[in-house]
């Protein structure tokens, strides 16, 4: 089992609210992951890991969606942990959606009904090299986290969403 931290900073007062809630339970197949994943949340500043955008907020501001990555040393991408869902007020984790690919980009629809995740080319969901694995996109229904659509074979180039809201 592993955990991460989500923080909210009030830009007016500087007050920081933190909650250590993002977790992968012992019943999850990823539970055997060794090492800390404290940097799993938005690690785009790390040298070898690029996730952009890694966090999106629902249009009503009530829910936060964040990509999780498995990174043993904070530099290498060892696969995706999927999408973590948080309540924006309490910062409590409310859901976890398993990865269908090695996610590197996240966006939400303008109406908030779907969250979209781009899977990178050349790697499976565990980050293992797969030479014929093309980029993909998965659409998650925000109501229940179910996969509503998957588009695969989108080419071998590196794809990301240009902004966090799909119009």
mmCIF file of C-alpha atoms in Angstrom:
data_model
loop_
_atom_site.group_PDB
_atom_site.id
_atom_site.type_symbol
_atom_site.label_atom_id
_atom_site.label_comp_id
_atom_site.label_asym_id
_atom_site.label_seq_id
_atom_site.Cartn_x
_atom_site.Cartn_y
_atom_site.Cartn_z
ATOM 1 C CA UNK A 1 0.000 0.000 0.000
ATOM 2 C CA UNK A 2 1.165 3.526 -0.638
ATOM 3 C CA UNK A 3 0.019 7.079 -0.011
ATOM 4 C CA UNK A 4 0.598 10.625 -1.224
ATOM 5 C CA UNK A 5 -0.327 14.110 -0.081
ATOM 6 C CA UNK A 6 -2.666 16.691 -1.580
ATOM 7 C CA UNK A 7 -2.329 20.296 -0.395
ATOM 8 C CA UNK A 8 -4.458 23.393 -0.922
ATOM 9 C CA UNK A 9 -2.890 26.841 -0.542
ATOM 10 C CA UNK A 10 -5.041 29.921 -0.033
ATOM 11 C CA UNK A 11 -3.307 32.532 -2.195
ATOM 12 C CA UNK A 12 -4.776 35.407 -0.182
ATOM 13 C CA UNK A 13 -3.905 34.255 3.335
ATOM 14 C CA UNK A 14 -1.126 31.777 2.610
ATOM 15 C CA UNK A 15 -2.885 29.155 4.739
ATOM 16 C CA UNK A 16 -2.041 25.590 3.777
ATOM 17 C CA UNK A 17 -4.475 22.712 4.130
ATOM 18 C CA UNK A 18 -2.998 19.242 3.721
ATOM 19 C CA UNK A 19 -4.484 15.803 3.692
ATOM 20 C CA UNK A 20 -2.536 12.572 3.267
ATOM 21 C CA UNK A 21 -5.211 10.585 1.516
ATOM 22 C CA UNK A 22 -4.211 9.455 -1.967
ATOM 23 C CA UNK A 23 -3.720 5.770 -1.489
ATOM 24 C CA UNK A 24 -3.577 2.448 -3.227
ATOM 25 C CA UNK A 25 -5.177 -0.133 -0.951
ATOM 26 C CA UNK A 26 -3.701 -3.493 -0.049
ATOM 27 C CA UNK A 27 -6.406 -5.180 -2.168
ATOM 28 C CA UNK A 28 -5.247 -3.286 -5.265
ATOM 29 C CA UNK A 29 -2.873 -5.157 -7.624
ATOM 30 C CA UNK A 30 -0.445 -2.253 -7.285
ATOM 31 C CA UNK A 31 -0.155 -2.795 -3.543
ATOM 32 C CA UNK A 32 3.179 -4.599 -3.865
ATOM 33 C CA UNK A 33 4.946 -1.483 -5.118
ATOM 34 C CA UNK A 34 8.020 -0.825 -3.034
ATOM 35 C CA UNK A 35 9.333 2.582 -2.112
ATOM 36 C CA UNK A 36 7.792 5.940 -1.631
ATOM 37 C CA UNK A 37 5.549 7.563 -4.202
ATOM 38 C CA UNK A 38 5.444 10.915 -2.483
ATOM 39 C CA UNK A 39 6.159 12.628 -5.777
ATOM 40 C CA UNK A 40 3.438 10.839 -7.731
ATOM 41 C CA UNK A 41 1.288 13.956 -7.843
ATOM 42 C CA UNK A 42 2.191 16.275 -10.757
ATOM 43 C CA UNK A 43 5.871 15.436 -11.136
ATOM 44 C CA UNK A 44 6.413 17.484 -14.302
ATOM 45 C CA UNK A 45 9.450 19.221 -12.815
ATOM 46 C CA UNK A 46 11.349 15.967 -12.468
ATOM 47 C CA UNK A 47 14.093 15.352 -14.983
ATOM 48 C CA UNK A 48 12.890 12.175 -16.670
ATOM 49 C CA UNK A 49 9.167 12.266 -15.870
ATOM 50 C CA UNK A 50 6.815 14.459 -17.857
ATOM 51 C CA UNK A 51 3.121 14.680 -17.015
ATOM 52 C CA UNK A 52 1.251 17.651 -18.467
ATOM 53 C CA UNK A 53 -1.339 18.572 -17.330
ATOM 54 C CA UNK A 54 -1.355 16.251 -14.337
ATOM 55 C CA UNK A 55 -4.242 17.812 -12.392
ATOM 56 C CA UNK A 56 -7.638 19.055 -13.551
ATOM 57 C CA UNK A 57 -10.527 20.554 -11.598
ATOM 58 C CA UNK A 58 -14.185 19.990 -12.387
ATOM 59 C CA UNK A 59 -16.029 22.988 -13.861
ATOM 60 C CA UNK A 60 -18.024 23.401 -10.637
ATOM 61 C CA UNK A 61 -14.802 23.393 -8.572
ATOM 62 C CA UNK A 62 -15.959 20.529 -6.349
ATOM 63 C CA UNK A 63 -13.706 17.720 -7.593
ATOM 64 C CA UNK A 64 -9.985 17.396 -8.320
ATOM 65 C CA UNK A 65 -8.616 14.710 -10.656
ATOM 66 C CA UNK A 66 -4.916 13.880 -10.553
ATOM 67 C CA UNK A 67 -2.675 11.478 -12.441
ATOM 68 C CA UNK A 68 -0.633 9.138 -10.327
ATOM 69 C CA UNK A 69 2.690 7.776 -11.486
ATOM 70 C CA UNK A 70 4.797 5.004 -10.106
ATOM 71 C CA UNK A 71 8.274 6.444 -9.637
ATOM 72 C CA UNK A 72 10.649 4.598 -7.380
ATOM 73 C CA UNK A 73 13.456 7.152 -7.534
ATOM 74 C CA UNK A 74 11.531 10.261 -8.577
ATOM 75 C CA UNK A 75 13.217 10.368 -11.963
ATOM 76 C CA UNK A 76 12.086 7.375 -13.972
ATOM 77 C CA UNK A 77 8.517 6.680 -14.997
ATOM 78 C CA UNK A 78 7.700 3.173 -13.860
ATOM 79 C CA UNK A 79 4.121 3.285 -15.096
ATOM 80 C CA UNK A 80 0.815 4.842 -14.236
ATOM 81 C CA UNK A 81 -1.151 4.485 -11.030
ATOM 82 C CA UNK A 82 -4.243 5.776 -12.824
ATOM 83 C CA UNK A 83 -6.465 8.695 -11.886
ATOM 84 C CA UNK A 84 -7.064 9.748 -8.278
ATOM 85 C CA UNK A 85 -10.259 11.643 -7.464
ATOM 86 C CA UNK A 86 -10.506 14.094 -4.548
ATOM 87 C CA UNK A 87 -13.203 16.216 -2.941
ATOM 88 C CA UNK A 88 -11.964 19.798 -3.345
ATOM 89 C CA UNK A 89 -13.315 20.977 0.029
ATOM 90 C CA UNK A 90 -12.043 18.227 2.305
ATOM 91 C CA UNK A 91 -9.180 17.042 0.033
ATOM 92 C CA UNK A 92 -10.323 13.497 0.834
ATOM 93 C CA UNK A 93 -9.736 10.870 -1.833
ATOM 94 C CA UNK A 94 -13.129 9.736 -3.098
ATOM 95 C CA UNK A 95 -12.185 7.362 -5.898
ATOM 96 C CA UNK A 96 -9.343 5.746 -7.810
ATOM 97 C CA UNK A 97 -9.566 4.729 -11.467
ATOM 98 C CA UNK A 98 -7.135 2.072 -12.638
ATOM 99 C CA UNK A 99 -4.874 2.886 -15.591
ATOM 100 C CA UNK A 100 -5.623 1.515 -19.038
ATOM 101 C CA UNK A 101 -2.255 2.769 -20.335
ATOM 102 C CA UNK A 102 0.797 4.673 -19.092
ATOM 103 C CA UNK A 103 -0.998 7.998 -18.577
ATOM 104 C CA UNK A 104 0.911 11.232 -19.230
ATOM 105 C CA UNK A 105 -1.802 13.861 -19.720
ATOM 106 C CA UNK A 106 -5.218 14.624 -18.262
ATOM 107 C CA UNK A 107 -8.112 16.851 -19.340
ATOM 108 C CA UNK A 108 -11.764 17.313 -18.463
ATOM 109 C CA UNK A 109 -14.683 18.103 -20.717
ATOM 110 C CA UNK A 110 -16.186 21.578 -20.529
ATOM 111 C CA UNK A 111 -19.393 20.105 -19.084
ATOM 112 C CA UNK A 112 -17.513 17.965 -16.529
ATOM 113 C CA UNK A 113 -19.074 14.662 -17.649
ATOM 114 C CA UNK A 114 -15.840 13.034 -18.775
ATOM 115 C CA UNK A 115 -12.185 13.035 -17.787
ATOM 116 C CA UNK A 116 -9.764 12.101 -20.560
ATOM 117 C CA UNK A 117 -6.345 10.521 -20.066
ATOM 118 C CA UNK A 118 -3.655 10.151 -22.733
ATOM 119 C CA UNK A 119 -1.517 7.014 -22.634
ATOM 120 C CA UNK A 120 1.991 7.397 -23.978
ATOM 121 C CA UNK A 121 3.314 5.440 -26.920
ATOM 122 C CA UNK A 122 5.968 2.792 -26.415
ATOM 123 C CA UNK A 123 4.967 1.642 -22.917
ATOM 124 C CA UNK A 124 2.219 -0.341 -21.241
ATOM 125 C CA UNK A 125 0.343 0.767 -18.100
ATOM 126 C CA UNK A 126 3.187 -0.560 -15.940
ATOM 127 C CA UNK A 127 5.718 1.562 -17.859
ATOM 128 C CA UNK A 128 7.349 -1.448 -19.491
ATOM 129 C CA UNK A 129 8.581 -0.871 -23.054
ATOM 130 C CA UNK A 130 6.264 -2.211 -25.753
ATOM 131 C CA UNK A 131 7.629 -1.391 -29.203
ATOM 132 C CA UNK A 132 4.300 -1.508 -31.031
ATOM 133 C CA UNK A 133 2.262 0.269 -28.305
ATOM 134 C CA UNK A 134 0.861 3.451 -29.835
ATOM 135 C CA UNK A 135 -0.512 6.447 -27.944
ATOM 136 C CA UNK A 136 -4.080 6.155 -26.717
ATOM 137 C CA UNK A 137 -6.846 8.091 -25.015
ATOM 138 C CA UNK A 138 -9.293 6.838 -22.388
ATOM 139 C CA UNK A 139 -12.539 8.623 -21.487
ATOM 140 C CA UNK A 140 -13.718 8.094 -17.895
ATOM 141 C CA UNK A 141 -17.291 8.907 -16.848
ATOM 142 C CA UNK A 142 -16.973 11.263 -13.868
ATOM 143 C CA UNK A 143 -20.229 9.967 -12.356
ATOM 144 C CA UNK A 144 -18.815 6.532 -11.573
ATOM 145 C CA UNK A 145 -15.285 6.272 -13.024
ATOM 146 C CA UNK A 146 -16.285 3.749 -15.662
ATOM 147 C CA UNK A 147 -14.400 3.676 -18.945
ATOM 148 C CA UNK A 148 -16.814 5.042 -21.532
ATOM 149 C CA UNK A 149 -14.499 4.981 -24.554
ATOM 150 C CA UNK A 150 -10.953 4.137 -25.542
ATOM 151 C CA UNK A 151 -9.138 5.267 -28.653
ATOM 152 C CA UNK A 152 -5.942 3.427 -29.468
ATOM 153 C CA UNK A 153 -3.386 3.343 -32.229
ATOM 154 C CA UNK A 154 -3.045 7.140 -32.246
ATOM 155 C CA UNK A 155 0.558 7.074 -33.434
ATOM 156 C CA UNK A 156 4.005 6.758 -31.952
ATOM 157 C CA UNK A 157 4.512 10.447 -31.131
ATOM 158 C CA UNK A 158 4.358 11.915 -27.630
ATOM 159 C CA UNK A 159 0.871 13.315 -27.064
ATOM 160 C CA UNK A 160 -0.453 15.639 -24.372
ATOM 161 C CA UNK A 161 -3.538 17.793 -24.044
ATOM 162 C CA UNK A 162 -2.699 21.417 -24.876
ATOM 163 C CA UNK A 163 -4.842 22.616 -21.959
ATOM 164 C CA UNK A 164 -6.758 21.023 -19.072
ATOM 165 C CA UNK A 165 -10.238 21.643 -20.519
ATOM 166 C CA UNK A 166 -11.417 19.877 -23.674
ATOM 167 C CA UNK A 167 -13.785 22.104 -25.627
#
